Amino acid sequence: MKRQLRALAAASVLLAGSLVAVAFGGSASADTQICEQYGSTVIQGRYVVQNNRWGTTAQQCINATSNGFEITTLNGSSPTNGAPTAYPSIFFGCHYTNCSPGTNLPIQVSQISSATSSISYRYVSGATYNASYDIWLDPSPKRDGVNQMEIMIWLNRQGPIQPIGSVVGNTNLAGRNWEVWRGSNGSNNVISYVASSAVSSLNFSVLDFINDTRNRGAISNSWYLTSIQAGFEPWQGGVGLAVTSFSANVNGGGQPPTNPTTPPPGGGARCAVKYTANAWNNGFTADVQISNTGSSAINGWTLNYSLPGGQQVTNAWNATVSQSGSAVTARNISHNGSIAPGGTASFGYQGTLSGSYSSPTNFSLNGTSCSRS
């Protein structure tokens, strides 16, 4: 369903035959129409409004206002069982090397003392879309490319669409109840908070959602908040959808990690991985055991590593395993998501093999490097 699979287009690449004003990285003092695929402009000297059309070749235009933007032209459509056509949005922070003026992002989660935001939407009928507020995080202070963790807040869902993954529970944040989904789009992990009914405006603590995601074991305090975005994912229709106001403020002054350059006892890892393989001339199986070497329980885990060349996962058990190129992502299933201190969780898979066999060497669990056991 998403997104961040595109690179910023060069400013010189314009829609063929377009006679409208096209902005890219400028500053909007009055309403500015943007039709270029990844065109953007700055409003309030603080936020970036971006067209960000990536799922269709059809024309899309937005009108950047002094407080947000409106979709004015949307000719494309996508099947509701696939990705949306675009993510026109407004953001604070850094997105594919495009950073909002004066932003203090990326900032380490442990350094954030407060992060607040407000958003107001205008909705339309007869269209299929979601109104999405996105919070992006990564283990490194990344200013370009795909981040590893995406928090999506679904403030409105219209039509037969659903978040990535599956429902893992409910939680109460920002004074309301949210259905929580968890999954991956193949490029990044996603946790989605879905409102039970349309929310037209929200004034809330972004940090509350970050902390809830951390408490689910998806990130740690050493990760970085890289950007905050709000907009729409349209599948079919959507002209007239608008963000009528947006603000975001992230303040530092939080508590730094204790001795951040000194590894904690136990070799610096709170996890250890035992990887046992059996290979033959054109295939292999692997059994993977994850041990919790820390002092607190792991609730929900994602193991990342790279397979050597010539290896391709074909089926798995006791985990959801996906592979993109050499990168492998393994996620717990319902019965083995919690690992107590000193406890273990195991999964396995079968794969095809071309060439000589070797085992992967570097593993990370929820963004934390693991030792080998």
Short mmCIF file of C-alpha atoms in Angstrom, two decimals:
data_model
loop_
_atom_site.label_atom_id
_atom_site.label_comp_id
_atom_site.label_asym_id
_atom_site.label_seq_id
_atom_site.Cartn_x
_atom_site.Cartn_y
_atom_site.Cartn_z
CA MET A 1 0.00 0.00 0.00
CA LYS A 2 2.81 2.37 0.61
CA ARG A 3 4.87 4.32 -0.37
CA GLN A 4 8.37 5.80 0.02
CA LEU A 5 9.26 3.69 -2.99
CA ARG A 6 9.95 6.73 -5.11
CA ALA A 7 12.88 9.10 -5.47
CA LEU A 8 12.61 12.84 -5.86
CA ALA A 9 12.35 13.75 -9.52
CA ALA A 10 14.64 16.37 -11.02
CA ALA A 11 13.21 19.88 -11.04
CA SER A 12 13.50 20.05 -14.78
CA VAL A 13 11.13 17.13 -15.37
CA LEU A 14 7.71 18.72 -15.94
CA LEU A 15 4.40 17.32 -17.13
CA ALA A 16 4.31 17.38 -20.91
CA GLY A 17 2.14 20.18 -22.22
CA SER A 18 1.43 21.59 -18.77
CA LEU A 19 0.54 25.27 -18.74
CA VAL A 20 -0.01 25.55 -15.01
CA ALA A 21 2.49 26.98 -12.56
CA VAL A 22 4.67 24.18 -11.22
CA ALA A 23 6.54 24.53 -7.93
CA PHE A 24 9.56 22.57 -6.78
CA GLY A 25 11.22 23.50 -3.55
CA GLY A 26 10.04 27.09 -3.71
CA SER A 27 8.08 29.14 -1.20
CA ALA A 28 4.36 29.77 -1.55
CA SER A 29 3.30 33.26 -0.56
CA ALA A 30 -0.03 32.83 -2.34
CA ASP A 31 -1.89 29.79 -3.58
CA THR A 32 0.48 27.75 -5.74
CA GLN A 33 -0.61 24.95 -8.05
CA ILE A 34 1.69 21.92 -8.27
CA CYS A 35 1.27 19.37 -11.05
CA GLU A 36 4.83 18.04 -11.36
CA GLN A 37 5.03 14.43 -10.15
CA TYR A 38 7.18 15.08 -7.09
CA GLY A 39 6.84 18.87 -7.08
CA SER A 40 6.90 20.68 -3.76
CA THR A 41 6.75 24.14 -2.25
CA VAL A 42 7.28 25.71 1.19
CA ILE A 43 4.51 27.34 3.20
CA GLN A 44 4.82 29.45 6.35
CA GLY A 45 8.58 29.24 5.88
CA ARG A 46 8.38 26.01 7.88
CA TYR A 47 6.49 23.19 6.12
CA VAL A 48 6.82 21.47 2.74
CA VAL A 49 3.75 20.69 0.62
CA GLN A 50 4.40 17.92 -1.92
CA ASN A 51 2.35 16.48 -4.79
CA ASN A 52 4.04 13.07 -4.50
CA ARG A 53 2.25 11.18 -7.29
CA TRP A 54 3.89 7.76 -7.48
CA GLY A 55 1.25 5.09 -8.16
CA THR A 56 -0.13 6.35 -11.49
CA THR A 57 1.05 8.11 -14.64
CA ALA A 58 -2.17 10.14 -14.82
CA GLN A 59 -2.09 13.83 -14.00
CA GLN A 60 -2.58 14.98 -10.44
CA CYS A 61 -2.51 18.59 -9.27
CA ILE A 62 -2.73 20.13 -5.83
CA ASN A 63 -3.16 23.72 -4.74
CA ALA A 64 -0.82 24.74 -1.91
CA THR A 65 -2.45 27.34 0.34
CA SER A 66 -1.04 29.38 3.19
CA ASN A 67 -2.19 26.74 5.68
CA GLY A 68 -2.19 23.43 3.76
CA PHE A 69 -3.31 22.16 0.36
CA GLU A 70 -6.25 20.90 -1.73
CA ILE A 71 -6.39 18.24 -4.43
CA THR A 72 -7.64 20.01 -7.58
CA THR A 73 -7.00 17.43 -10.33
CA LEU A 74 -6.87 13.67 -9.91
CA ASN A 75 -7.22 11.62 -13.08
CA GLY A 76 -5.68 8.35 -11.93
CA SER A 77 -7.24 5.41 -10.09
CA SER A 78 -5.95 2.17 -8.59
CA PRO A 79 -7.55 -1.17 -7.62
CA THR A 80 -8.54 -1.16 -3.97
CA ASN A 81 -6.61 -4.37 -3.30
CA GLY A 82 -3.33 -2.67 -4.22
CA ALA A 83 -1.41 0.52 -3.58
CA PRO A 84 -2.96 4.02 -3.79
CA THR A 85 -2.15 6.44 -6.59
CA ALA A 86 -0.25 8.98 -4.52
CA TYR A 87 0.36 10.60 -1.17
CA PRO A 88 -0.12 14.37 -1.57
CA SER A 89 0.92 15.70 1.81
CA ILE A 90 2.45 18.35 4.00
CA PHE A 91 5.46 17.56 6.14
CA PHE A 92 7.90 18.74 8.77
CA GLY A 93 11.35 17.15 8.77
CA CYS A 94 13.25 15.38 5.99
CA HIS A 95 11.84 13.33 3.12
CA TYR A 96 14.10 11.98 0.37
CA THR A 97 16.74 14.74 0.90
CA ASN A 98 14.02 17.42 0.92
CA CYS A 99 14.11 18.96 4.41
CA SER A 100 11.69 21.59 5.67
CA PRO A 101 13.35 24.94 6.47
CA GLY A 102 14.88 25.14 9.94
CA THR A 103 13.78 21.66 10.98
CA ASN A 104 15.48 20.03 13.95
CA LEU A 105 14.76 16.56 12.52
CA PRO A 106 16.12 13.94 12.47
CA ILE A 107 16.23 13.80 16.26
CA GLN A 108 16.84 10.79 18.47
CA VAL A 109 13.70 9.60 20.27
CA SER A 110 15.51 9.70 23.61
CA GLN A 111 16.22 13.40 23.04
CA ILE A 112 12.57 14.40 22.49
CA SER A 113 10.96 16.14 25.45
CA SER A 114 7.71 16.87 23.60
CA ALA A 115 6.29 16.45 20.11
CA THR A 116 2.88 17.97 19.41
CA SER A 117 0.83 18.45 16.29
CA SER A 118 -2.56 19.57 15.05
CA ILE A 119 -4.30 18.72 11.80
CA SER A 120 -7.63 19.64 10.17
CA TYR A 121 -9.06 17.94 7.09
CA ARG A 122 -11.86 18.61 4.62
CA TYR A 123 -13.42 15.44 3.26
CA VAL A 124 -15.48 14.64 0.17
CA SER A 125 -17.98 11.89 -0.63
CA GLY A 126 -18.01 9.38 -3.46
CA ALA A 127 -14.26 8.67 -3.35
CA THR A 128 -12.02 5.89 -2.02
CA TYR A 129 -9.16 7.19 0.14
CA ASN A 130 -7.69 7.43 3.58
CA ALA A 131 -6.70 10.54 5.50
CA SER A 132 -3.32 9.55 6.85
CA TYR A 133 -0.97 11.11 9.37
CA ASP A 134 2.50 9.57 9.06
CA ILE A 135 5.36 9.43 11.56
CA TRP A 136 8.65 8.11 10.11
CA LEU A 137 11.51 6.65 12.17
CA ASP A 138 14.82 4.98 11.41
CA PRO A 139 17.76 3.54 13.39
CA SER A 140 19.99 6.19 11.77
CA PRO A 141 19.49 9.97 11.32
CA LYS A 142 18.37 9.36 7.75
CA ARG A 143 17.56 12.24 5.42
CA ASP A 144 17.09 10.23 2.23
CA GLY A 145 15.48 7.02 1.08
CA VAL A 146 13.17 4.61 2.86
CA ASN A 147 12.92 4.65 6.66
CA GLN A 148 12.54 1.35 8.50
CA MET A 149 9.47 2.27 10.59
CA GLU A 150 6.27 4.00 9.55
CA ILE A 151 3.53 4.89 12.01
CA MET A 152 0.25 5.59 10.19
CA ILE A 153 -2.70 7.27 11.92
CA TRP A 154 -5.83 6.64 9.83
CA LEU A 155 -8.16 9.53 10.66
CA ASN A 156 -10.65 8.62 7.92
CA ARG A 157 -11.12 5.54 5.75
CA GLN A 158 -13.54 5.53 2.83
CA GLY A 159 -14.14 2.52 0.60
CA PRO A 160 -12.98 -1.12 0.73
CA ILE A 161 -9.39 -0.43 1.75
CA GLN A 162 -7.45 -1.52 4.80
CA PRO A 163 -4.05 -0.99 6.43
CA ILE A 164 -1.05 -3.20 5.77
CA GLY A 165 -0.84 -6.39 7.81
CA SER A 166 -3.41 -7.56 10.33
CA VAL A 167 -5.13 -6.40 13.51
CA VAL A 168 -3.03 -6.91 16.67
CA GLY A 169 -5.23 -5.13 19.22
CA ASN A 170 -6.68 -1.81 20.36
CA THR A 171 -5.30 1.11 22.30
CA ASN A 172 -6.44 4.46 23.67
CA LEU A 173 -4.38 7.47 22.60
CA ALA A 174 -5.18 11.16 22.06
CA GLY A 175 -8.44 10.72 23.94
CA ARG A 176 -9.92 8.07 21.63
CA ASN A 177 -9.78 4.38 20.84
CA TRP A 178 -7.76 3.04 17.89
CA GLU A 179 -7.65 -0.34 16.21
CA VAL A 180 -3.98 -1.30 15.81
CA TRP A 181 -2.66 -3.06 12.70
CA ARG A 182 0.88 -4.33 12.12
CA GLY A 183 2.66 -5.49 8.97
CA SER A 184 5.18 -4.64 6.26
CA ASN A 185 4.92 -3.35 2.71
CA GLY A 186 8.17 -5.08 1.72
CA SER A 187 10.27 -1.93 2.16
CA ASN A 188 9.45 -0.85 5.71
CA ASN A 189 7.53 -1.97 8.78
CA VAL A 190 4.16 -0.35 9.44
CA ILE A 191 2.04 0.08 12.56
CA SER A 192 -1.35 1.67 11.81
CA TYR A 193 -3.79 3.26 14.25
CA VAL A 194 -7.26 3.27 12.71
CA ALA A 195 -10.08 5.50 13.99
CA SER A 196 -13.52 3.87 14.22
CA SER A 197 -15.14 6.89 12.55
CA ALA A 198 -13.96 9.92 10.58
CA VAL A 199 -11.93 12.46 12.56
CA SER A 200 -11.91 15.89 10.91
CA SER A 201 -9.41 17.49 13.29
CA LEU A 202 -6.99 16.36 15.98
CA ASN A 203 -4.68 18.14 18.39
CA PHE A 204 -2.40 15.56 19.99
CA SER A 205 0.97 14.37 21.22
CA VAL A 206 2.98 12.68 18.48
CA LEU A 207 5.22 11.33 21.21
CA ASP A 208 2.33 9.25 22.61
CA PHE A 209 2.13 7.26 19.35
CA ILE A 210 5.92 6.92 19.17
CA ASN A 211 6.02 5.61 22.74
CA ASP A 212 3.24 3.11 22.05
CA THR A 213 5.14 1.84 19.01
CA ARG A 214 8.30 1.55 21.11
CA ASN A 215 6.41 -0.35 23.81
CA ARG A 216 5.36 -2.86 21.13
CA GLY A 217 9.03 -3.59 20.48
CA ALA A 218 9.06 -2.06 16.99
CA ILE A 219 11.62 0.68 17.75
CA SER A 220 13.90 1.74 20.59
CA ASN A 221 14.79 5.10 22.13
CA SER A 222 18.01 5.12 20.10
CA TRP A 223 16.01 5.44 16.84
CA TYR A 224 15.48 8.77 15.10
CA LEU A 225 12.30 10.65 14.25
CA THR A 226 12.92 11.85 10.67
CA SER A 227 9.64 13.39 9.50
CA ILE A 228 5.99 14.04 10.32
CA GLN A 229 3.56 14.08 7.37
CA ALA A 230 -0.18 14.48 6.84
CA GLY A 231 -2.23 14.06 3.70
CA PHE A 232 -4.29 11.61 1.67
CA GLU A 233 -3.85 8.28 -0.04
CA PRO A 234 -6.42 8.27 -2.86
CA TRP A 235 -7.38 5.11 -4.73
CA GLN A 236 -10.36 6.38 -6.73
CA GLY A 237 -11.52 10.00 -6.93
CA GLY A 238 -10.70 12.58 -4.30
CA VAL A 239 -10.82 16.01 -5.93
CA GLY A 240 -11.64 18.52 -3.21
CA LEU A 241 -9.89 16.66 -0.38
CA ALA A 242 -7.90 19.18 1.63
CA VAL A 243 -5.64 19.67 4.60
CA THR A 244 -6.98 22.98 5.87
CA SER A 245 -4.42 23.44 8.65
CA PHE A 246 -1.29 21.71 9.95
CA SER A 247 1.27 22.35 12.64
CA ALA A 248 4.05 20.31 14.19
CA ASN A 249 6.52 21.10 16.96
CA VAL A 250 9.27 18.79 18.19
CA ASN A 251 11.29 19.90 21.20
CA GLY A 252 14.57 18.45 22.40
CA GLY A 253 15.86 18.24 25.93
CA GLY A 254 14.91 14.64 26.62
CA GLN A 255 17.13 12.22 28.48
CA PRO A 256 20.11 10.94 26.46
CA PRO A 257 20.89 7.22 26.54
CA THR A 258 22.99 6.18 29.54
CA ASN A 259 26.62 5.91 28.40
CA PRO A 260 25.51 5.71 24.76
CA THR A 261 28.99 4.80 23.53
CA THR A 262 29.55 2.09 26.13
CA PRO A 263 28.02 -1.32 25.41
CA PRO A 264 25.92 -2.73 28.25
CA PRO A 265 26.95 -5.98 29.92
CA GLY A 266 26.58 -9.07 27.77
CA GLY A 267 28.44 -7.83 24.70
CA GLY A 268 26.19 -4.89 23.90
CA ALA A 269 23.21 -6.95 22.70
CA ARG A 270 19.88 -7.76 24.28
CA CYS A 271 19.41 -10.56 21.80
CA ALA A 272 21.34 -13.47 20.40
CA VAL A 273 20.63 -15.49 17.27
CA LYS A 274 21.44 -19.14 16.61
CA TYR A 275 21.26 -19.98 12.90
CA THR A 276 21.39 -23.67 11.96
CA ALA A 277 21.26 -24.65 8.28
CA ASN A 278 21.14 -27.81 6.22
CA ALA A 279 22.09 -27.34 2.55
CA TRP A 280 22.16 -29.53 -0.55
CA ASN A 281 23.06 -28.81 -4.16
CA ASN A 282 20.05 -26.65 -5.03
CA GLY A 283 18.30 -25.95 -1.75
CA PHE A 284 18.55 -25.48 2.00
CA THR A 285 16.58 -25.25 5.23
CA ALA A 286 17.34 -22.98 8.16
CA ASP A 287 16.28 -23.05 11.81
CA VAL A 288 16.58 -19.71 13.59
CA GLN A 289 16.47 -19.29 17.35
CA ILE A 290 16.19 -15.83 18.94
CA SER A 291 17.25 -15.48 22.59
CA ASN A 292 16.30 -12.51 24.77
CA THR A 293 19.51 -11.61 26.60
CA GLY A 294 18.05 -8.44 28.10
CA SER A 295 16.28 -7.77 31.38
CA SER A 296 12.81 -6.94 30.01
CA ALA A 297 10.34 -8.85 27.86
CA ILE A 298 10.27 -8.43 24.09
CA ASN A 299 6.67 -7.95 22.99
CA GLY A 300 6.52 -8.30 19.23
CA TRP A 301 9.70 -8.85 17.22
CA THR A 302 11.08 -8.23 13.75
CA LEU A 303 14.38 -9.85 12.78
CA ASN A 304 16.34 -8.34 9.88
CA TYR A 305 19.35 -9.79 8.08
CA SER A 306 20.74 -10.41 4.59
CA LEU A 307 21.05 -13.75 2.84
CA PRO A 308 24.19 -14.38 0.80
CA GLY A 309 23.80 -14.32 -2.98
CA GLY A 310 22.01 -17.22 -4.64
CA GLN A 311 19.63 -17.89 -1.72
CA GLN A 312 15.87 -17.35 -1.97
CA VAL A 313 13.28 -18.12 0.71
CA THR A 314 10.36 -20.22 -0.61
CA ASN A 315 8.28 -21.04 2.49
CA ALA A 316 8.49 -20.52 6.24
CA TRP A 317 6.98 -21.71 9.52
CA ASN A 318 6.45 -20.05 12.93
CA ALA A 319 7.15 -16.60 11.43
CA THR A 320 6.13 -14.37 8.55
CA VAL A 321 9.23 -14.21 6.39
CA SER A 322 9.63 -11.87 3.40
CA GLN A 323 12.61 -11.23 1.16
CA SER A 324 13.49 -8.24 -1.03
CA GLY A 325 16.74 -8.78 -2.92
CA SER A 326 19.09 -10.13 -0.26
CA ALA A 327 17.26 -8.44 2.64
CA VAL A 328 15.14 -10.76 4.78
CA THR A 329 12.51 -9.66 7.30
CA ALA A 330 11.06 -12.19 9.72
CA ARG A 331 8.17 -11.24 12.02
CA ASN A 332 6.58 -13.12 14.86
CA ILE A 333 3.19 -14.74 14.56
CA SER A 334 0.52 -14.65 17.27
CA HIS A 335 1.84 -17.41 19.52
CA ASN A 336 5.55 -16.47 19.69
CA GLY A 337 5.57 -12.67 19.76
CA SER A 338 6.53 -12.38 23.43
CA ILE A 339 10.02 -13.44 24.56
CA ALA A 340 10.68 -13.26 28.31
CA PRO A 341 14.15 -12.39 29.61
CA GLY A 342 16.24 -15.51 29.14
CA GLY A 343 13.59 -16.99 26.84
CA THR A 344 13.69 -17.93 23.17
CA ALA A 345 11.53 -17.90 20.05
CA SER A 346 12.21 -20.06 17.00
CA PHE A 347 11.18 -20.19 13.37
CA GLY A 348 12.41 -21.84 10.19
CA TYR A 349 12.19 -21.77 6.43
CA GLN A 350 13.14 -23.53 3.24
CA GLY A 351 14.86 -21.94 0.29
CA THR A 352 16.45 -22.49 -3.08
CA LEU A 353 20.19 -22.31 -3.56
CA SER A 354 22.37 -21.38 -6.51
CA GLY A 355 26.12 -21.80 -6.00
CA SER A 356 27.91 -22.59 -2.76
CA TYR A 357 26.15 -22.21 0.58
CA SER A 358 27.03 -19.81 3.39
CA SER A 359 25.02 -18.55 6.38
CA PRO A 360 24.13 -14.93 7.15
CA THR A 361 26.32 -13.27 9.76
CA ASN A 362 24.66 -10.05 10.96
CA PHE A 363 21.23 -9.89 12.61
CA SER A 364 19.19 -7.08 14.16
CA LEU A 365 16.04 -7.46 16.27
CA ASN A 366 13.67 -4.48 16.38
CA GLY A 367 16.57 -2.31 15.24
CA THR A 368 19.07 -3.63 17.81
CA SER A 369 22.11 -5.65 16.70
CA CYS A 370 22.19 -9.23 18.00
CA SER A 371 25.16 -11.40 18.87
CA ARG A 372 25.58 -14.89 17.40
CA SER A 373 25.11 -17.90 19.63
#
